[in-house]
Backbone as JSON, one array per atom type, in Angstrom:
{
  "sequence": "MTTPTTPTTWTEPPREAETVVRSGARLGVGAVVLALLVIGAMHLVGPSSAVDPVRRTISEYALLPGGWLFDVAVVVLALGSAGVLAALVAARLTPARSLPSVLIGAWCVGLLLVVAFEKTNWSIGPSVSGYIHRYASLVAFIALPLGALLLARRLRGDPAARPFRIGVRWGSWLALASFLPIVGAIGLRGVTGVPWWRAVPLGLLERGLALAEVLVVALLGLWALAHARRSVVARPE",
  "N": [[-23.17, -17.79, 39.59], [-21.5, -17.34, 36.56], [-22.16, -16.3, 33.05], [-20.53, -17.54, 30.28], [-18.5, -15.65, 28.11], [-18.51, -14.76, 24.77], [-15.79, -15.28, 22.54], [-14.02, -12.72, 20.8], [-13.12, -11.03, 17.7], [-11.31, -9.1, 18.12], [-9.9, -6.55, 20.22], [-10.42, -3.91, 22.84], [-8.47, -0.99, 22.43], [-5.86, -0.2, 24.94], [-6.05, 2.82, 27.25], [-3.69, 4.42, 26.93], [-2.58, 3.72, 24.55], [-4.2, 5.16, 22.62], [-3.33, 7.63, 21.83], [-1.1, 6.58, 20.22], [-2.5, 5.43, 18.33], [-4.22, 7.59, 17.01], [-2.38, 9.32, 16.27], [-0.78, 7.77, 14.44], [-2.38, 6.85, 12.45], [-3.44, 9.38, 11.55], [-1.15, 10.51, 10.43], [-0.85, 8.48, 8.7], [-3.03, 8.8, 6.86], [-2.55, 11.58, 5.86], [-0.11, 11.29, 4.78], [-0.77, 9.75, 2.44], [-2.33, 11.57, 1.33], [-0.7, 13.61, 0.54], [1.18, 12.56, -0.67], [-0.32, 11.7, -3.1], [-0.96, 14.2, -4.3], [1.69, 15.51, -4.7], [2.63, 13.56, -6.5], [0.74, 13.5, -8.29], [0.61, 16.03, -9.2], [3.12, 15.76, -10.82], [2.51, 14.57, -12.85], [1.39, 16.65, -14.51], [3.02, 18.79, -14.59], [6.5, 20.44, -15.2], [9.33, 18.7, -16.23], [8.67, 16.16, -16.03], [6.06, 15.89, -16.86], [6.0, 15.0, -19.61], [6.16, 12.7, -19.86], [5.14, 9.57, -20.98], [2.17, 8.64, -19.51], [0.94, 6.25, -20.18], [2.55, 4.05, -21.05], [4.89, 4.6, -19.99], [6.63, 3.82, -16.73], [5.8, 5.05, -13.32], [8.09, 5.56, -11.71], [10.03, 6.49, -13.4], [10.18, 9.46, -13.24], [12.08, 9.9, -11.17], [14.19, 9.79, -12.38], [14.35, 12.44, -13.76], [15.0, 15.78, -14.13], [14.29, 17.61, -11.03], [13.36, 15.06, -9.75], [13.88, 14.44, -7.47], [11.66, 15.41, -5.95], [9.66, 13.32, -6.36], [10.94, 11.28, -4.96], [10.8, 12.23, -2.19], [8.06, 12.09, -1.91], [7.52, 9.53, -2.14], [9.12, 8.49, 0.16], [7.9, 9.76, 2.5], [5.24, 8.64, 1.88], [6.0, 6.04, 2.89], [6.73, 6.32, 5.24], [4.39, 7.31, 6.65], [2.89, 4.91, 6.01], [3.93, 3.46, 7.92], [3.09, 4.49, 10.14], [0.5, 3.92, 9.99], [0.58, 1.38, 10.28], [1.63, 1.07, 12.87], [-0.52, 2.17, 14.21], [-2.64, 0.4, 13.91], [-1.66, -1.79, 15.33], [-1.53, -0.84, 17.84], [-4.15, -0.11, 18.36], [-5.09, -2.74, 18.74], [-5.96, -4.22, 16.59], [-4.45, -5.95, 14.91], [-1.62, -8.16, 15.71], [1.57, -7.22, 16.53], [3.28, -9.3, 16.09], [2.48, -10.77, 13.57], [1.42, -12.14, 10.61], [-0.14, -10.1, 8.99], [0.82, -7.98, 9.79], [3.59, -8.27, 9.25], [3.59, -8.17, 6.58], [2.69, -5.6, 5.78], [4.61, -4.21, 6.84], [6.63, -5.29, 5.03], [5.8, -3.82, 2.9], [6.17, -0.92, 3.5], [9.29, -1.12, 3.84], [9.77, -1.73, 1.18], [9.11, 0.18, -0.11], [10.83, 2.29, 0.78], [13.26, 1.09, -0.12], [12.87, 1.31, -3.01], [13.08, 3.92, -3.24], [16.0, 4.21, -2.56], [17.41, 2.89, -4.31], [17.93, 3.41, -7.4], [15.77, 3.4, -10.28], [16.27, 1.33, -13.49], [18.25, 3.05, -15.83], [17.5, 2.94, -19.05], [18.74, 4.16, -21.08], [21.25, 3.68, -20.71], [21.88, 1.38, -19.83], [21.16, -1.91, -18.11], [21.48, -2.26, -14.44], [22.78, -3.01, -11.06], [21.42, -1.56, -9.21], [19.06, -1.16, -10.63], [17.96, -3.47, -10.61], [17.49, -4.05, -7.7], [15.8, -2.13, -7.46], [13.4, -2.83, -8.9], [12.59, -5.43, -8.11], [12.14, -4.88, -5.3], [10.21, -2.99, -5.48], [7.95, -4.77, -6.38], [8.12, -6.73, -4.43], [6.73, -5.05, -2.61], [4.72, -4.24, -3.66], [2.99, -6.17, -3.86], [2.93, -7.29, -1.29], [1.52, -5.53, 0.4], [-1.4, -5.53, -0.59], [-1.84, -8.36, 0.18], [-1.52, -8.59, 2.94], [-3.22, -6.58, 3.7], [-5.85, -8.06, 2.98], [-5.62, -10.25, 4.51], [-5.61, -9.07, 7.13], [-8.41, -8.11, 7.13], [-9.68, -10.32, 6.93], [-9.14, -11.79, 9.14], [-10.6, -9.96, 11.08], [-13.3, -10.16, 10.5], [-15.47, -10.98, 11.93], [-15.9, -8.49, 13.31], [-18.51, -6.49, 13.17], [-19.31, -3.83, 13.19], [-16.93, -2.79, 11.76], [-17.24, -3.33, 9.05], [-17.81, -1.65, 6.5], [-15.19, -0.46, 6.24], [-13.82, -2.85, 6.01], [-14.77, -3.91, 3.58], [-13.94, -2.05, 1.85], [-11.26, -2.02, 2.06], [-10.75, -4.84, 1.04], [-11.93, -4.71, -1.45], [-9.99, -2.72, -2.61], [-7.56, -4.14, -2.5], [-7.88, -6.73, -3.9], [-8.47, -5.37, -6.37], [-5.76, -4.17, -6.61], [-4.15, -6.55, -6.85], [-5.12, -7.63, -8.92], [-4.49, -6.12, -10.97], [-2.13, -7.39, -11.72], [-2.46, -9.21, -13.43], [-2.57, -8.84, -16.27], [0.1, -8.68, -16.75], [1.01, -10.86, -16.07], [-0.31, -12.55, -18.24], [0.67, -11.46, -20.41], [3.59, -12.48, -20.27], [3.16, -14.86, -20.33], [2.37, -15.32, -22.72], [4.32, -14.55, -24.72], [6.11, -16.46, -25.86], [4.53, -17.01, -28.12], [3.5, -14.91, -28.87], [5.73, -13.35, -29.48], [6.06, -10.98, -28.69], [7.65, -8.69, -26.19], [6.87, -8.55, -23.12], [6.61, -5.98, -21.54], [6.0, -4.6, -23.44], [3.76, -5.29, -24.4], [1.54, -4.76, -23.05], [-0.01, -2.07, -21.45], [1.81, -0.62, -19.55], [2.7, 1.38, -17.81], [0.0, 2.6, -17.28], [-1.31, 0.4, -16.06], [0.47, 0.32, -13.73], [-0.01, 2.63, -12.74], [-2.47, 2.74, -12.0], [-2.49, 0.39, -10.11], [-0.82, 1.58, -8.16], [-2.55, 3.58, -7.41], [-4.61, 2.24, -6.2], [-3.56, 0.69, -4.14], [-2.56, 3.09, -2.39], [-4.67, 3.84, -1.52], [-5.63, 1.81, -0.14], [-4.16, 1.87, 2.13], [-4.7, 4.31, 3.33], [-7.37, 3.67, 3.59], [-7.02, 1.69, 6.03], [-5.71, 3.12, 7.98], [-7.75, 5.01, 8.69], [-9.82, 2.85, 9.5], [-8.37, 2.03, 11.78], [-8.52, 4.57, 13.37], [-11.28, 4.78, 13.67], [-11.86, 2.45, 14.97], [-10.54, 2.83, 17.38], [-11.87, 5.19, 18.39], [-14.85, 4.25, 18.35], [-14.05, 2.45, 20.82], [-13.23, 4.34, 22.53], [-15.75, 5.3, 23.38], [-17.46, 3.22, 24.01], [-15.97, 2.55, 26.19], [-16.37, 2.29, 29.9], [-16.65, 4.72, 31.99]],
  "CA": [[-22.68, -18.55, 38.32], [-21.34, -16.28, 35.28], [-22.01, -17.01, 31.5], [-19.05, -17.34, 29.57], [-18.66, -14.54, 27.33], [-17.95, -15.13, 23.34], [-14.37, -14.4, 21.89], [-14.28, -11.56, 19.69], [-11.43, -11.21, 17.09], [-10.79, -7.88, 18.24], [-9.97, -6.11, 21.78], [-10.37, -2.62, 22.94], [-6.89, -0.61, 23.2], [-5.9, 0.64, 26.45], [-5.94, 4.33, 27.22], [-2.18, 4.99, 26.66], [-2.32, 3.27, 23.37], [-5.12, 5.92, 21.84], [-2.43, 8.66, 21.26], [-0.33, 6.15, 19.08], [-3.58, 5.24, 17.09], [-4.8, 8.69, 16.42], [-1.29, 9.88, 15.64], [-0.27, 7.14, 13.24], [-3.58, 6.9, 11.47], [-3.56, 10.53, 10.8], [0.15, 10.83, 9.62], [-0.69, 7.85, 7.48], [-3.91, 9.43, 5.71], [-2.07, 12.87, 5.66], [1.11, 10.75, 3.74], [-1.5, 9.43, 1.53], [-3.07, 12.76, 0.46], [0.43, 14.4, 0.01], [1.98, 11.53, -2.13], [-1.1, 11.75, -4.21], [-1.18, 15.54, -4.66], [2.84, 15.76, -5.45], [2.89, 12.8, -7.82], [-0.41, 13.94, -9.34], [1.09, 17.45, -9.85], [4.2, 15.78, -11.68], [1.94, 14.07, -14.32], [1.05, 17.81, -15.29], [3.96, 20.09, -14.82], [7.49, 19.97, -15.14], [9.82, 17.76, -17.13], [7.93, 14.66, -15.96], [4.54, 15.62, -17.37], [6.2, 14.68, -20.95], [6.54, 11.3, -19.92], [3.93, 8.67, -21.2], [1.58, 7.89, -18.54], [0.34, 4.84, -20.64], [3.67, 3.22, -21.3], [6.32, 4.53, -18.86], [6.49, 3.77, -15.42], [6.2, 6.34, -12.39], [9.58, 5.45, -11.38], [10.89, 7.4, -14.19], [10.07, 10.48, -12.47], [12.92, 10.05, -10.26], [15.42, 10.12, -13.43], [14.51, 13.44, -14.34], [15.29, 17.17, -13.18], [13.27, 17.84, -10.17], [13.03, 13.84, -9.57], [13.76, 14.5, -5.84], [10.35, 15.61, -5.41], [8.98, 11.89, -6.39], [11.35, 10.33, -3.81], [10.29, 12.74, -1.05], [6.75, 11.63, -1.87], [7.42, 7.85, -1.69], [9.48, 8.43, 1.64], [6.57, 10.19, 3.01], [4.42, 7.47, 2.1], [6.49, 4.53, 3.53], [6.75, 6.71, 6.73], [2.93, 7.09, 6.72], [2.24, 3.34, 6.09], [4.64, 2.89, 9.27], [2.37, 5.02, 11.08], [-0.77, 3.3, 10.12], [0.91, -0.08, 10.8], [1.61, 1.26, 14.39], [-1.89, 2.67, 14.74], [-3.36, -1.03, 13.59], [-1.22, -2.6, 16.39], [-1.72, -0.04, 19.08], [-5.65, -0.48, 18.46], [-5.21, -4.27, 18.89], [-6.5, -4.69, 15.41], [-3.22, -6.92, 14.74], [-0.67, -8.0, 17.03], [3.0, -6.97, 16.11], [4.17, -10.43, 15.65], [1.68, -11.4, 12.78], [1.71, -12.26, 9.18], [-0.46, -9.15, 8.23], [1.92, -6.89, 10.38], [5.1, -8.58, 8.64], [3.5, -7.91, 4.96], [2.38, -4.46, 5.62], [6.22, -3.83, 7.38], [7.39, -5.42, 3.99], [5.57, -2.71, 2.0], [7.03, 0.23, 3.86], [10.55, -1.24, 3.63], [9.97, -1.91, 0.03], [8.99, 1.77, -0.65], [12.39, 2.83, 1.09], [14.24, 0.45, -1.14], [12.69, 1.75, -4.14], [13.84, 5.39, -3.31], [17.22, 4.01, -2.13], [18.21, 2.06, -5.49], [17.1, 4.0, -8.78], [15.1, 2.71, -11.58], [17.33, 1.47, -14.45], [18.16, 3.84, -16.78], [17.75, 2.23, -20.4], [19.42, 4.78, -22.13], [22.77, 3.44, -20.25], [21.7, -0.1, -19.7], [20.9, -2.6, -16.77], [22.3, -1.82, -13.17], [22.08, -3.83, -10.16], [20.26, -0.8, -8.73], [17.92, -1.32, -11.12], [17.37, -5.03, -10.21], [16.76, -4.18, -6.6], [14.59, -1.55, -7.44], [12.34, -3.66, -9.47], [12.15, -6.7, -7.04], [11.88, -4.14, -4.1], [8.74, -2.57, -5.79], [7.19, -5.96, -6.63], [7.59, -7.17, -3.17], [5.9, -3.95, -1.89], [3.18, -4.0, -4.35], [2.35, -7.62, -3.56], [2.78, -7.53, 0.27], [0.52, -4.63, 0.98], [-2.73, -5.93, -0.39], [-1.76, -9.66, 0.68], [-1.52, -8.25, 4.43], [-4.66, -6.12, 3.93], [-6.89, -9.15, 2.84], [-5.45, -11.31, 5.76], [-6.27, -8.54, 8.14], [-9.67, -7.89, 6.71], [-10.35, -11.89, 7.15], [-9.08, -11.88, 10.76], [-11.49, -8.95, 11.65], [-14.38, -10.38, 9.8], [-16.2, -10.82, 13.12], [-16.38, -7.17, 13.87], [-19.71, -6.01, 12.26], [-18.89, -2.2, 12.74], [-15.91, -2.34, 10.7], [-17.74, -3.8, 7.67], [-17.41, -0.66, 5.55], [-13.57, -0.53, 6.14], [-13.43, -4.27, 5.6], [-15.28, -4.15, 2.43], [-13.32, -1.1, 1.12], [-10.0, -2.87, 2.22], [-11.08, -6.07, 0.5], [-12.06, -4.34, -3.0], [-8.89, -2.26, -3.05], [-6.56, -5.36, -2.52], [-8.34, -7.44, -4.99], [-7.87, -4.61, -7.24], [-4.43, -3.94, -6.95], [-3.75, -7.84, -7.35], [-5.69, -8.02, -10.44], [-3.31, -5.39, -11.95], [-0.73, -8.16, -12.13], [-2.89, -10.53, -14.4], [-2.41, -8.69, -17.65], [1.3, -8.87, -16.98], [1.28, -12.36, -15.76], [-0.54, -13.03, -19.22], [1.68, -11.11, -21.62], [4.53, -13.06, -20.02], [2.86, -16.41, -20.91], [2.07, -15.23, -24.39], [5.56, -13.97, -25.13], [6.73, -17.32, -26.71], [3.43, -17.23, -28.82], [3.28, -13.62, -29.71], [7.03, -12.77, -29.63], [6.54, -9.51, -28.02], [8.31, -8.56, -24.85], [5.88, -8.12, -21.92], [6.54, -4.48, -21.48], [5.4, -3.9, -24.76], [2.26, -5.84, -24.98], [0.68, -4.24, -21.96], [0.13, -0.38, -21.08], [2.48, -1.03, -18.32], [2.7, 2.8, -16.9], [-1.29, 2.87, -16.82], [-1.45, -0.7, -14.9], [1.29, 0.56, -12.6], [-0.76, 3.78, -11.88], [-3.88, 2.04, -11.2], [-1.83, -0.34, -8.99], [-0.29, 2.36, -7.02], [-3.54, 4.32, -6.57], [-5.61, 1.33, -5.46], [-2.55, 0.54, -2.89], [-2.37, 3.8, -1.3], [-6.12, 4.01, -1.11], [-6.08, 0.74, 1.11], [-3.35, 2.62, 3.3], [-5.55, 5.48, 3.69], [-8.75, 2.96, 4.67], [-6.34, 1.13, 7.12], [-5.49, 4.31, 8.97], [-9.35, 5.38, 8.92], [-10.32, 1.87, 10.14], [-7.78, 1.88, 12.96], [-9.26, 5.55, 14.05], [-12.87, 4.8, 13.95], [-12.0, 1.67, 16.01], [-10.27, 3.5, 18.6], [-12.93, 6.26, 18.84], [-15.88, 3.21, 18.96], [-13.58, 2.05, 21.99], [-13.38, 5.19, 23.65], [-17.2, 5.53, 23.55], [-18.08, 2.28, 24.56], [-15.34, 2.16, 27.68], [-16.94, 2.7, 30.97], [-15.93, 5.67, 32.75]],
  "C": [[-22.65, -17.31, 37.25], [-21.59, -17.29, 33.86], [-20.9, -16.56, 30.62], [-19.32, -16.25, 28.56], [-18.09, -15.16, 25.85], [-16.83, -14.43, 23.09], [-14.72, -13.96, 20.69], [-12.82, -11.87, 18.94], [-10.74, -9.93, 17.17], [-10.65, -7.24, 19.8], [-10.09, -4.47, 21.66], [-8.65, -2.21, 23.14], [-6.97, -0.1, 24.26], [-5.67, 1.88, 26.18], [-4.65, 4.98, 26.4], [-2.13, 4.75, 25.15], [-3.49, 4.41, 22.17], [-4.37, 7.03, 21.24], [-1.75, 8.31, 20.16], [-1.35, 5.95, 17.93], [-3.95, 6.47, 16.44], [-3.46, 9.28, 15.48], [-0.62, 9.21, 14.34], [-1.4, 7.08, 12.09], [-3.49, 8.2, 10.78], [-2.28, 10.91, 9.71], [-0.16, 9.77, 8.39], [-1.92, 8.35, 5.97], [-3.3, 10.65, 5.43], [-0.83, 12.2, 4.41], [0.42, 10.59, 2.55], [-1.78, 10.67, 0.42], [-1.79, 13.46, -0.11], [1.05, 13.62, -0.95], [1.0, 11.78, -3.29], [-0.88, 13.19, -4.92], [0.46, 16.09, -5.47], [3.12, 14.88, -6.7], [1.89, 13.08, -8.88], [0.02, 15.09, -10.02], [2.3, 17.08, -10.93], [3.65, 15.13, -13.05], [1.59, 15.3, -15.46], [2.02, 18.78, -15.32], [5.41, 19.7, -14.73], [8.0, 19.11, -16.42], [9.01, 16.28, -17.19], [6.5, 14.68, -16.72], [4.88, 15.33, -18.94], [6.52, 13.1, -20.83], [4.94, 10.5, -20.02], [3.22, 7.97, -20.02], [0.92, 6.36, -18.74], [1.4, 3.76, -20.57], [4.77, 3.4, -20.46], [5.87, 4.69, -17.32], [6.7, 5.02, -14.27], [7.58, 6.56, -12.21], [10.5, 6.39, -12.13], [10.99, 8.77, -13.96], [11.25, 10.95, -11.97], [14.3, 10.31, -11.05], [15.59, 11.54, -13.86], [14.65, 15.04, -13.58], [14.04, 17.14, -12.28], [12.64, 16.29, -9.6], [13.02, 13.67, -7.72], [12.33, 14.39, -5.2], [9.43, 13.95, -5.24], [9.76, 10.97, -5.22], [11.02, 10.98, -2.46], [8.74, 12.18, -0.83], [6.59, 10.16, -1.37], [8.13, 7.86, -0.32], [8.49, 8.47, 2.51], [5.46, 9.21, 3.25], [4.45, 6.33, 2.8], [6.26, 5.14, 4.81], [5.21, 6.63, 7.16], [2.26, 5.75, 6.77], [3.02, 2.78, 7.4], [3.67, 3.37, 10.22], [1.03, 4.26, 11.4], [-0.75, 1.76, 10.72], [0.89, 0.09, 12.61], [0.38, 1.41, 15.1], [-2.66, 1.16, 14.58], [-2.98, -1.91, 14.83], [-1.66, -2.08, 17.71], [-3.28, -0.31, 18.98], [-6.0, -1.78, 18.63], [-6.3, -4.87, 17.7], [-5.65, -6.0, 14.74], [-2.06, -7.09, 15.49], [0.54, -8.12, 16.02], [3.63, -8.13, 15.42], [2.85, -11.31, 14.84], [1.79, -11.38, 11.44], [0.98, -10.76, 8.51], [0.52, -7.88, 8.7], [3.03, -7.16, 9.61], [4.95, -7.74, 7.2], [3.4, -6.39, 4.64], [3.85, -3.86, 6.02], [6.7, -4.0, 5.86], [6.9, -4.26, 2.97], [6.29, -1.31, 2.43], [8.66, 0.17, 3.49], [10.7, -1.29, 2.27], [9.98, -0.54, -0.7], [10.2, 2.46, -0.35], [13.12, 2.24, 0.01], [14.12, 1.13, -2.59], [13.48, 3.1, -4.48], [15.27, 5.15, -3.33], [18.33, 3.71, -3.44], [17.14, 2.69, -6.72], [16.66, 2.62, -9.69], [16.37, 2.46, -12.54], [17.0, 2.6, -15.31], [18.15, 3.23, -18.22], [18.39, 2.77, -21.25], [21.14, 4.43, -21.81], [22.78, 1.97, -20.3], [21.68, -0.54, -18.24], [21.88, -2.29, -16.02], [22.08, -2.76, -12.22], [21.23, -2.96, -8.98], [18.92, -1.04, -8.98], [17.21, -2.31, -10.75], [16.57, -4.92, -8.89], [15.73, -3.13, -6.58], [13.38, -1.98, -7.93], [11.65, -4.82, -8.48], [11.8, -5.87, -5.82], [10.3, -3.75, -4.2], [7.71, -3.97, -6.17], [6.84, -6.69, -5.32], [6.63, -6.18, -2.51], [4.57, -4.05, -2.43], [2.37, -5.28, -4.04], [2.04, -7.55, -2.07], [1.69, -6.87, 0.86], [-1.02, -5.51, 0.6], [-2.74, -7.65, 0.23], [-2.11, -9.43, 2.38], [-2.8, -7.5, 4.62], [-5.72, -6.88, 4.05], [-6.77, -9.98, 4.15], [-6.2, -10.41, 7.17], [-7.67, -8.34, 8.14], [-10.36, -9.4, 7.09], [-10.16, -12.25, 8.56], [-10.19, -11.18, 11.36], [-12.97, -9.17, 10.98], [-15.59, -10.59, 10.98], [-16.71, -9.72, 13.82], [-17.42, -6.7, 12.95], [-19.59, -4.27, 12.16], [-17.81, -1.84, 11.84], [-16.14, -2.86, 9.32], [-17.42, -2.86, 6.82], [-15.87, -0.44, 5.34], [-13.21, -1.92, 5.54], [-13.75, -4.21, 3.82], [-14.36, -3.18, 1.47], [-11.76, -1.72, 0.76], [-9.73, -3.78, 0.94], [-10.81, -5.74, -1.1], [-10.78, -3.9, -3.29], [-7.76, -3.07, -3.11], [-6.73, -6.18, -3.54], [-7.95, -6.65, -6.51], [-6.55, -4.42, -7.67], [-3.87, -5.53, -7.36], [-4.04, -8.07, -8.55], [-4.94, -7.19, -11.58], [-2.34, -6.27, -12.38], [-1.19, -9.06, -13.24], [-2.56, -10.0, -15.9], [-0.91, -8.82, -17.96], [1.87, -10.17, -16.95], [0.89, -13.12, -17.45], [0.24, -12.97, -20.38], [2.86, -11.71, -21.43], [4.61, -14.49, -20.29], [2.92, -16.56, -22.23], [3.35, -15.25, -24.92], [5.94, -15.0, -26.06], [5.76, -17.54, -27.81], [3.69, -16.0, -29.7], [4.71, -13.28, -30.26], [7.19, -11.41, -29.15], [6.61, -9.39, -26.73], [6.64, -8.02, -24.03], [5.54, -6.89, -21.64], [6.08, -3.95, -22.36], [3.83, -4.3, -25.03], [1.01, -5.47, -23.93], [0.95, -2.87, -21.83], [0.55, -0.65, -19.58], [2.58, 0.32, -17.19], [1.29, 2.61, -16.54], [-1.85, 1.59, -15.69], [-0.64, -0.43, -13.61], [0.53, 1.66, -11.73], [-1.81, 3.45, -11.4], [-3.74, 0.97, -10.06], [-1.47, 0.52, -7.89], [-1.32, 3.11, -6.56], [-4.34, 3.31, -5.98], [-4.87, 0.96, -3.97], [-2.64, 1.76, -1.73], [-3.92, 4.34, -0.8], [-6.44, 3.05, 0.05], [-5.34, 1.25, 2.28], [-4.27, 3.41, 3.95], [-6.89, 4.61, 4.57], [-8.06, 2.28, 5.76], [-6.33, 1.99, 8.32], [-6.86, 4.65, 9.33], [-9.82, 4.17, 10.01], [-9.6, 1.93, 11.67], [-8.26, 3.31, 13.79], [-10.33, 5.38, 14.39], [-12.75, 3.7, 14.81], [-11.68, 2.07, 17.27], [-11.22, 4.67, 19.07], [-14.13, 5.2, 19.19], [-15.23, 2.68, 20.42], [-13.54, 3.13, 23.09], [-15.02, 5.7, 24.3], [-17.73, 4.45, 24.25], [-17.28, 1.72, 25.73], [-16.15, 2.62, 28.71], [-16.32, 3.51, 31.72], [-15.71, 5.17, 34.37]]
}
């Protein structure tokens, strides 16, 4: 008579998936580092260094000479994020057909749309491209933390993943909290008469939001990598 096993919220990846996990996770972490270095440097040197980081959004860098560097950094981040998603699926931390996977995928697509459709150049006026850029960035910035939070909740039964789960949750909640001042400014516009984008330090909020989200991507990649390594150690030969 056998004793029934208790179901867990995760399963070990097969051997053939380990390469996907390692490659995807390392690609994602490398993409985060590269994007941070490139965009961080644009704050300090070149025409983009003259952009006010407190009031002006990061996307304005793409409108300046040398803006292609910003586009390259965002595309690299999108591809790296897709690699992390592939690693999470290959590690069997989330099914491909699941809400966390769909939301993280929406983040990847949103980033690519942000590059494909330029931010509105307000010295010229509003544009269709600018509206697509705005809503694509909004979807991306909301989708990633929601997907990461759902993933962390799904894997709460894995005690070894606790450090990654905590980091992902904190980063995701911090990203979502960045929207609160904007929501408040929109709600108070009828009282104050101040446009919401002038009532808050929009550039600073967006930079904090972006930093929190890329760190979540890196943590998800490290989580998948650590899970695959534990599975290799635990797997009997």
